PDB file of C-alpha atoms in Angstrom:
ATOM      1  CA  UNK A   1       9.323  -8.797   8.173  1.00  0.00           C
ATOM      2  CA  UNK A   2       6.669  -6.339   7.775  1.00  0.00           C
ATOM      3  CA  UNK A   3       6.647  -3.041   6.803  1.00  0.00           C
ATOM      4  CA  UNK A   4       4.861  -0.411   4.979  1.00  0.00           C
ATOM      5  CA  UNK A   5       6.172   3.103   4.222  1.00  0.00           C
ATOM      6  CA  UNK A   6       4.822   6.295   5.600  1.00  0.00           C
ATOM      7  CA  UNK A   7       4.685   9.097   3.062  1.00  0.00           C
ATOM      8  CA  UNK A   8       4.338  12.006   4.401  1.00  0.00           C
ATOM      9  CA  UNK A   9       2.499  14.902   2.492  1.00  0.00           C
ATOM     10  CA  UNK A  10       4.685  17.448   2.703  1.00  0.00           C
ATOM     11  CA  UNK A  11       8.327  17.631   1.883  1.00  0.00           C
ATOM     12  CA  UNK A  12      10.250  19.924   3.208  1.00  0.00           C
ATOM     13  CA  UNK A  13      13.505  21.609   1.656  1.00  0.00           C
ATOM     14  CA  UNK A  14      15.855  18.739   2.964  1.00  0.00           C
ATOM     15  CA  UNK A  15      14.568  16.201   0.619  1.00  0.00           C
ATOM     16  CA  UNK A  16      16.076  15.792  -2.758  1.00  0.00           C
ATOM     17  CA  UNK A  17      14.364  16.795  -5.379  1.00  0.00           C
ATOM     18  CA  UNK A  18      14.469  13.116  -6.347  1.00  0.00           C
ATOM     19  CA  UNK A  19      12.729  12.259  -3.258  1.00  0.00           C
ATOM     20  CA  UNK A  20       9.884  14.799  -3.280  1.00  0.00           C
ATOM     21  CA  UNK A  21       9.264  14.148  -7.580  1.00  0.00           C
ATOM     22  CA  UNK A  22       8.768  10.400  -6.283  1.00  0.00           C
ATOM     23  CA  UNK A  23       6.529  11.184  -3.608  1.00  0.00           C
ATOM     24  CA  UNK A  24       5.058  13.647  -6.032  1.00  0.00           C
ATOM     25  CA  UNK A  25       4.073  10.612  -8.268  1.00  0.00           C
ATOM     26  CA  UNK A  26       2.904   8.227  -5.731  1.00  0.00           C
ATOM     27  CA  UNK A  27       0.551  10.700  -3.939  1.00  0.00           C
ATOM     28  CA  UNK A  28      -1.300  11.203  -7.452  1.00  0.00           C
ATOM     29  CA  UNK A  29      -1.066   7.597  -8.623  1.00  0.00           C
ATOM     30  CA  UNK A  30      -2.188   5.951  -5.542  1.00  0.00           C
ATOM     31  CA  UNK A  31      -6.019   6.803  -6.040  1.00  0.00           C
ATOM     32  CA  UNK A  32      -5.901   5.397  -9.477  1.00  0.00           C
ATOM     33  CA  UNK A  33      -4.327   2.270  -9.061  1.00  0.00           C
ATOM     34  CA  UNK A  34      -6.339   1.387  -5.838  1.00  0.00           C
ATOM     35  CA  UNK A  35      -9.532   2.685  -7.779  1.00  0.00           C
ATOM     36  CA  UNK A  36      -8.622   0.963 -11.066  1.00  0.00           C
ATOM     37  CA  UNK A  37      -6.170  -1.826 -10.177  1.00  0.00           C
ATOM     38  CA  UNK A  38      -3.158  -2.909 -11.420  1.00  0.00           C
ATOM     39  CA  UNK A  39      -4.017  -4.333 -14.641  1.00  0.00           C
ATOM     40  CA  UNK A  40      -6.537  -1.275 -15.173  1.00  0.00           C
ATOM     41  CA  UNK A  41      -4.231   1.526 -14.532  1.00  0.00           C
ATOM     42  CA  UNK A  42      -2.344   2.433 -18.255  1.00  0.00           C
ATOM     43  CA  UNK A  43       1.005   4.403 -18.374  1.00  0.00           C
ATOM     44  CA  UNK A  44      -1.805   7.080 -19.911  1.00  0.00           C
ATOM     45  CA  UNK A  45      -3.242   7.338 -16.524  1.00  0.00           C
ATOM     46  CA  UNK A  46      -0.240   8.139 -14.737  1.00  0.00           C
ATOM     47  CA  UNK A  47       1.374  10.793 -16.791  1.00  0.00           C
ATOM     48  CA  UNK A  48      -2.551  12.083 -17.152  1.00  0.00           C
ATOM     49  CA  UNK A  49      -2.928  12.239 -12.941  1.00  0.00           C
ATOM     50  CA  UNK A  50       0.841  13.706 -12.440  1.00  0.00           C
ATOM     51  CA  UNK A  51       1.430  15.520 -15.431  1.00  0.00           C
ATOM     52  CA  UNK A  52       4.817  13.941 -16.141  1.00  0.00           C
ATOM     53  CA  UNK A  53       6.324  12.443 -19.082  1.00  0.00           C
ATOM     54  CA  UNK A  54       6.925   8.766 -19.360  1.00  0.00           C
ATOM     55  CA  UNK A  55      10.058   9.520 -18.926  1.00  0.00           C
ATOM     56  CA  UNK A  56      10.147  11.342 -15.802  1.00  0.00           C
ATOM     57  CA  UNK A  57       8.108   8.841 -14.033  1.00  0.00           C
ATOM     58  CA  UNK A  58      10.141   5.895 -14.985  1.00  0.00           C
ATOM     59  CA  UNK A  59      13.055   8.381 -14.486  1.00  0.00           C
ATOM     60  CA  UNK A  60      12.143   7.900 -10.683  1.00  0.00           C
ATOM     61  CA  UNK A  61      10.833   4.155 -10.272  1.00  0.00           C
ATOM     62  CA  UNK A  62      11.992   1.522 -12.469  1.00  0.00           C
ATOM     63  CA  UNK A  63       9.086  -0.037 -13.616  1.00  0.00           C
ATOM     64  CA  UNK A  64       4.899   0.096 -13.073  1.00  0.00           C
ATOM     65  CA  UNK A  65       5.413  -2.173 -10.894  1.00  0.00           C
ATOM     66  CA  UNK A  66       7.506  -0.036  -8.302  1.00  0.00           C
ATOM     67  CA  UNK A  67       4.833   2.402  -8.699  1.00  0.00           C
ATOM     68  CA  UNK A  68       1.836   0.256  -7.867  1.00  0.00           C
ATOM     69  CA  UNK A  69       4.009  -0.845  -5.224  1.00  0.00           C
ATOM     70  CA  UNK A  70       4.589   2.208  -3.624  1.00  0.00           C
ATOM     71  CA  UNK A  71       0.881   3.836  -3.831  1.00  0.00           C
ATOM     72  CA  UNK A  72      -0.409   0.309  -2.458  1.00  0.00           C
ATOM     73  CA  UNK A  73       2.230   1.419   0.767  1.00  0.00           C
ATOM     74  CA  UNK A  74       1.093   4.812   0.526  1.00  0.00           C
ATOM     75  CA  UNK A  75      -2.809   3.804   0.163  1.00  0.00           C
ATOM     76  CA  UNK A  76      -2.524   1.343   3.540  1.00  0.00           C
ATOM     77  CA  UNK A  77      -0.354   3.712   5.733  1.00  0.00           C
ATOM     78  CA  UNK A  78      -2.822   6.699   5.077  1.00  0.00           C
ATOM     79  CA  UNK A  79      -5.614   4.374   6.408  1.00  0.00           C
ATOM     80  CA  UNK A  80      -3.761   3.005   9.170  1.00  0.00           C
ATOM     81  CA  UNK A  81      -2.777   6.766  10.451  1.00  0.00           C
ATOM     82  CA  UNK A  82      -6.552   7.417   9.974  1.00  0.00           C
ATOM     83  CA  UNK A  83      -7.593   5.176  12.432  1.00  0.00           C
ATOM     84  CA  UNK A  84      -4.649   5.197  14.403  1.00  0.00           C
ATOM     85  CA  UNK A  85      -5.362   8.861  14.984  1.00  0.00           C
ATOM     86  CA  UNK A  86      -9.415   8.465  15.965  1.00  0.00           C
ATOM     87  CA  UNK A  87      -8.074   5.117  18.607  1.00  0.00           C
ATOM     88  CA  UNK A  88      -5.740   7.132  20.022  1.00  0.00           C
ATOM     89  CA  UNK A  89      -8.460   9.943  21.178  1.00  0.00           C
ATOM     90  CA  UNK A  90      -9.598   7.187  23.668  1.00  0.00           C
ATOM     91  CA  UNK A  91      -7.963   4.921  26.631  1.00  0.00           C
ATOM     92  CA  UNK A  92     -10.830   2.682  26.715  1.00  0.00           C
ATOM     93  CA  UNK A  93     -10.280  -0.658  24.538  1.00  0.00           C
ATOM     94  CA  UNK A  94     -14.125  -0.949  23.611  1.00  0.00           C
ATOM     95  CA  UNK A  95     -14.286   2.074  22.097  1.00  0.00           C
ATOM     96  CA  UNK A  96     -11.088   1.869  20.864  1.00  0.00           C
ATOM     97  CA  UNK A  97     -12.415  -0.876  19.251  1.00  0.00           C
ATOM     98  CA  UNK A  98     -15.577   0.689  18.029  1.00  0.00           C
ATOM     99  CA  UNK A  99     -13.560   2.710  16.051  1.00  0.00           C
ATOM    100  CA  UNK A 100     -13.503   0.121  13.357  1.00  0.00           C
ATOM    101  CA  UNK A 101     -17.897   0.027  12.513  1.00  0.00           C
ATOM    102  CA  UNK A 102     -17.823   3.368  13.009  1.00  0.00           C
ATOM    103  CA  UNK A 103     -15.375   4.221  10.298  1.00  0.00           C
ATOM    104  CA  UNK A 104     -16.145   1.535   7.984  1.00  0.00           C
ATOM    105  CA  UNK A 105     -19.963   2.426   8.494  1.00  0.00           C
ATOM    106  CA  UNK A 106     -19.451   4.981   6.245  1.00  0.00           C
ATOM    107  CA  UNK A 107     -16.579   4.681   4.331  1.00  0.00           C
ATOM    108  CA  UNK A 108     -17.585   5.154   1.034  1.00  0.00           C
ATOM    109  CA  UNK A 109     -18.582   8.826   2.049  1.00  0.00           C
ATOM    110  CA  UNK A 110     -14.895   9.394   3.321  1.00  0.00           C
ATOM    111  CA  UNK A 111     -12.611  11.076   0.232  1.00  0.00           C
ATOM    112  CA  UNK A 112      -9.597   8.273  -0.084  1.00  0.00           C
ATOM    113  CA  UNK A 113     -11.734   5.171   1.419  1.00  0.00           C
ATOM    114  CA  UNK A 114     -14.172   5.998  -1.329  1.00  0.00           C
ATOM    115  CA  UNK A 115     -12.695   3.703  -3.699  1.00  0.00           C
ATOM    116  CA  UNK A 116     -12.249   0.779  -0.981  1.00  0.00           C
ATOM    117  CA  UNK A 117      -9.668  -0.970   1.087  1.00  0.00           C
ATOM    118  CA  UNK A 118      -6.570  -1.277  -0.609  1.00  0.00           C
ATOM    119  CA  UNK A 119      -6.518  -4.647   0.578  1.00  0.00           C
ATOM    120  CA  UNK A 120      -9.443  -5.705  -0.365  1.00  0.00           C
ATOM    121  CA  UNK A 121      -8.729  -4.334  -4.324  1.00  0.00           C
ATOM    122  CA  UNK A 122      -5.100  -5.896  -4.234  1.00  0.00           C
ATOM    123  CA  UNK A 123      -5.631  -9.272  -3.090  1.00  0.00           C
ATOM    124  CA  UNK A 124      -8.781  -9.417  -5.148  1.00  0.00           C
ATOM    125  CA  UNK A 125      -6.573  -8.881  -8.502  1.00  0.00           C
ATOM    126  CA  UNK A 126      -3.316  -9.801  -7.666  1.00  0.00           C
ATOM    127  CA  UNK A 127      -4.275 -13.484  -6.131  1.00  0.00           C
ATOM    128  CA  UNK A 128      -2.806 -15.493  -8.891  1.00  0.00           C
ATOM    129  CA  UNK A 129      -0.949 -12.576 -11.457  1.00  0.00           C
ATOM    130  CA  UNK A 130       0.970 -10.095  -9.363  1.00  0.00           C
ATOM    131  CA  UNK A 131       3.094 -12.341  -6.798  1.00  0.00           C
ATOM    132  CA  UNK A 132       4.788  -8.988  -5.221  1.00  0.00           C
ATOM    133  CA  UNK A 133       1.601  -6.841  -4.834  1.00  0.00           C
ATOM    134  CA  UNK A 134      -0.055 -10.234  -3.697  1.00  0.00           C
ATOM    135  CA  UNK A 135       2.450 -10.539  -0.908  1.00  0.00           C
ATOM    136  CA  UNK A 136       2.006  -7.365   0.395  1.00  0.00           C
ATOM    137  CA  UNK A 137      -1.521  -7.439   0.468  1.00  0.00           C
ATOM    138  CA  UNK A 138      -0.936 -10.769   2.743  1.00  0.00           C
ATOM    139  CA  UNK A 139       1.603  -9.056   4.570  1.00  0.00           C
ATOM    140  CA  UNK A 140      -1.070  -5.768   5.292  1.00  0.00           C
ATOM    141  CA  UNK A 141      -3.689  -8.256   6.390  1.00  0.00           C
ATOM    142  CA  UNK A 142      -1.174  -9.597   8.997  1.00  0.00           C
ATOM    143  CA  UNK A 143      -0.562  -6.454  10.304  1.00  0.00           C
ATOM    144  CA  UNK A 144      -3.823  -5.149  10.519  1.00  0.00           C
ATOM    145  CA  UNK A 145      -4.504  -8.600  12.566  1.00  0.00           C
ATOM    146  CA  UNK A 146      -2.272  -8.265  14.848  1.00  0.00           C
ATOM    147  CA  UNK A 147      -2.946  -4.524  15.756  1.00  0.00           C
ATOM    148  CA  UNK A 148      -6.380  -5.904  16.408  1.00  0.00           C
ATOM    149  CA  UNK A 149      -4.840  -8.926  18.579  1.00  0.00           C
ATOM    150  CA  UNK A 150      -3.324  -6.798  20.510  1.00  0.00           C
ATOM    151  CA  UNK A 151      -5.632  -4.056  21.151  1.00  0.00           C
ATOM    152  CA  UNK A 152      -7.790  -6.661  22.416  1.00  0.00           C
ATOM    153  CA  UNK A 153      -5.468  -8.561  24.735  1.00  0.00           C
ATOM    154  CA  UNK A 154      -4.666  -5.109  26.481  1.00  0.00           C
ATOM    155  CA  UNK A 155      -8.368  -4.867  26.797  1.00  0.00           C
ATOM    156  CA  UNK A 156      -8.123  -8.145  28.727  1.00  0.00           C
ATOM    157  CA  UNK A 157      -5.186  -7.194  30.846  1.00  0.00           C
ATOM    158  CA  UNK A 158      -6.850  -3.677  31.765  1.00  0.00           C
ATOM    159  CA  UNK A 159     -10.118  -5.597  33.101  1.00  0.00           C
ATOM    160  CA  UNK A 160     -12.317  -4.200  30.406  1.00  0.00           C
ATOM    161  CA  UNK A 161     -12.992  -7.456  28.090  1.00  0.00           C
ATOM    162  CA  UNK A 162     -13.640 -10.580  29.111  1.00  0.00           C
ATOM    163  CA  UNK A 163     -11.009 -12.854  29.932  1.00  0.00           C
ATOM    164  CA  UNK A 164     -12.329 -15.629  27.806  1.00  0.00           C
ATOM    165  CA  UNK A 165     -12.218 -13.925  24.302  1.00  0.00           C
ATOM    166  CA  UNK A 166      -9.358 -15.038  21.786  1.00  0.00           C
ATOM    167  CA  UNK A 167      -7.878 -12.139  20.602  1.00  0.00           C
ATOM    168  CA  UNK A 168      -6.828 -13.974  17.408  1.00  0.00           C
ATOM    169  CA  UNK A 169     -10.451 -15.397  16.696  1.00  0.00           C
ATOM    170  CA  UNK A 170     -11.757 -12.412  17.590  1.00  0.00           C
ATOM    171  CA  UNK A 171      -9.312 -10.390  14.966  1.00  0.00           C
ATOM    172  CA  UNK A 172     -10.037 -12.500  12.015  1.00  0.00           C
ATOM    173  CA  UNK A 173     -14.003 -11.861  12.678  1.00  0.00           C
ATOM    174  CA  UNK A 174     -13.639  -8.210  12.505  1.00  0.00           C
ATOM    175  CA  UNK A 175     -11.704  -7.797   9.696  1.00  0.00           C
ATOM    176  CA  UNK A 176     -13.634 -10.957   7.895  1.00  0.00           C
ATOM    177  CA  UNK A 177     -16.651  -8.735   8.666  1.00  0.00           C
ATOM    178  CA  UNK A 178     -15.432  -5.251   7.439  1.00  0.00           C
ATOM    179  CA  UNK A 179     -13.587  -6.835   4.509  1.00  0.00           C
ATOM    180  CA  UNK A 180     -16.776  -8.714   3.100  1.00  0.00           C
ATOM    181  CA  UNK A 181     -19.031  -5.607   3.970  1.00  0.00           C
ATOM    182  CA  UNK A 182     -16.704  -3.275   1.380  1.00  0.00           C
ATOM    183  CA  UNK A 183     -17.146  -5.938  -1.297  1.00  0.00           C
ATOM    184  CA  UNK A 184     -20.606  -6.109  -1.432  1.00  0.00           C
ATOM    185  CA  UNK A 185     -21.014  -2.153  -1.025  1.00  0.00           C
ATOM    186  CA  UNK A 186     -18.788  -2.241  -3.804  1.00  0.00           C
ATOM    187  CA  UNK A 187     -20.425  -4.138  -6.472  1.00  0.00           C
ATOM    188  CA  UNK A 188     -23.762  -2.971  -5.528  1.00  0.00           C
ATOM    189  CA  UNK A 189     -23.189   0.319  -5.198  1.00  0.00           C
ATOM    190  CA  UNK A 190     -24.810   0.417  -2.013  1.00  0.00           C
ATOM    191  CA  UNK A 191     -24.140   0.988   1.464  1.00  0.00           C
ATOM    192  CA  UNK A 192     -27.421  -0.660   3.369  1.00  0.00           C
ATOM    193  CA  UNK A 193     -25.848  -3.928   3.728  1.00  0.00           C
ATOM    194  CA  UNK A 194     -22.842  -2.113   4.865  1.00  0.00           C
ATOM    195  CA  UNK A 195     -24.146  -0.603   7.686  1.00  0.00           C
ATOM    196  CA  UNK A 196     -25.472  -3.808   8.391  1.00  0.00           C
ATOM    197  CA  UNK A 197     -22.811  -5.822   8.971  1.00  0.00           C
ATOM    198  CA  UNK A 198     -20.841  -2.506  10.769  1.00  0.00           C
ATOM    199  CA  UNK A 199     -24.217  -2.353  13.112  1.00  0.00           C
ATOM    200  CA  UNK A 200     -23.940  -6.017  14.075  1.00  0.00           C
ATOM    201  CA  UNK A 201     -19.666  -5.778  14.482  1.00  0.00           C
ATOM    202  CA  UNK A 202     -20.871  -2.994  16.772  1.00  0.00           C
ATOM    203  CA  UNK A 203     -22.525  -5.111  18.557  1.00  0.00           C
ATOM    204  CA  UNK A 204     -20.127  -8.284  18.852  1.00  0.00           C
ATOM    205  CA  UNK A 205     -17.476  -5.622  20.046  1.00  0.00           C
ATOM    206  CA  UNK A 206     -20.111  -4.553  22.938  1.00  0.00           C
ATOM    207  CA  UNK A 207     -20.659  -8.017  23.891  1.00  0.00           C
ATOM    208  CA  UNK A 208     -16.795  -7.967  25.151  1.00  0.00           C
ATOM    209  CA  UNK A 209     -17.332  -5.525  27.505  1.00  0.00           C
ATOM    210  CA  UNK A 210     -16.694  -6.583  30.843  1.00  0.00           C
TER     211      UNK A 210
END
């Protein structure tokens, strides 16, 4: 099964105070271990970005492990709400679809993409050392897959993509596309090629149109 938990920002009064110290910790940690990794992110870091003892943060998860965990949930649900939210301002399933270049276009001038897809970063490191985090990188990837499969199979329904694309070929291109763009923004430090490879996904998803 997959599943990723949605944090939300703000706790209100009927959450433990438990609950709202944990979400307390994730919300700060997340940037660091998506920014730094697993292996790069110290105890240090985490009682530097929350303020909190050792203690209190292992007080509330078990282990780094459950931490990195969590912000890796927290990190993919707060993109997946991003976009969710800019899709849902349209009906049409092209420019539903153009969502994707246009956010990815720039993503490194966006606060909390800034330090990349958190799929990207986890799979990169965790491949062979981090089993748990390396399953649910996988299991983020699938999702984000099928949410593309199906956006574009109810384009095909609707009449407005052609009725021979493959949803599933056409869901591992995009994300194939946007995935290797990030990487190579990433280690150059530029966003030229970037913009290239959103500017020709742009295009591919145009070519659909009916």
């Amino acid at each position: 099964m997959v599943y990723f938990i949605i944090f939300v920002p703000s706790m209100g009064s009927s959450y433990s105070k438990s609950e709202r110290t944990r979400q307390f910790i994730v919300e700060r940690t997340a940037p660091v271990f998506n920014e730094k990794g697993y292996a790069g992110t110290s105890l240090s870091d985490l009682t530097t970005v929350t303020g909190l003892t050792k203690g209190s943060i292992y007080g509330n998860f078990a282990n780094k492990d459950e931490v990195a965990l969590a912000a890796f949930d927290y990190n993919f649900s707060r993109i997946t709400a991003y976009i969710k939210d800019r899709i849902s301002a349209s009906d049409n399933a092209i420019e539903r679809l153009l969502v994707y270049p246009a956010v990815y276009r720039d993503f490194m001038k966006i606060p909390f993409l800034k330090a990349g897809c958190p799929i990207l970063n986890t799979s990169t490191e965790a491949d062979d050392t981090h089993p748990k985090l390396r399953e649910r990188a996988a299991n983020a990837l699938l999702f984000w897959k099928a949410a593309i499969e199906k956006e574009v199979s109810r384009g095909m329904k609707r009449g407005e993509i052609k009725p021979d694309t493959d949803p599933a070929e056409f869901a591992i291109i995009l994300t194939s596309l946007i995935e290797g763009a990030i990487m190579q923004a990433k280690v150059s430090g530029k966003t030229a090629d970037l913009r290239v490879a959103m500017n020709f996904l742009d295009t591919l998803i145009r070519k659909l149109e009916v």
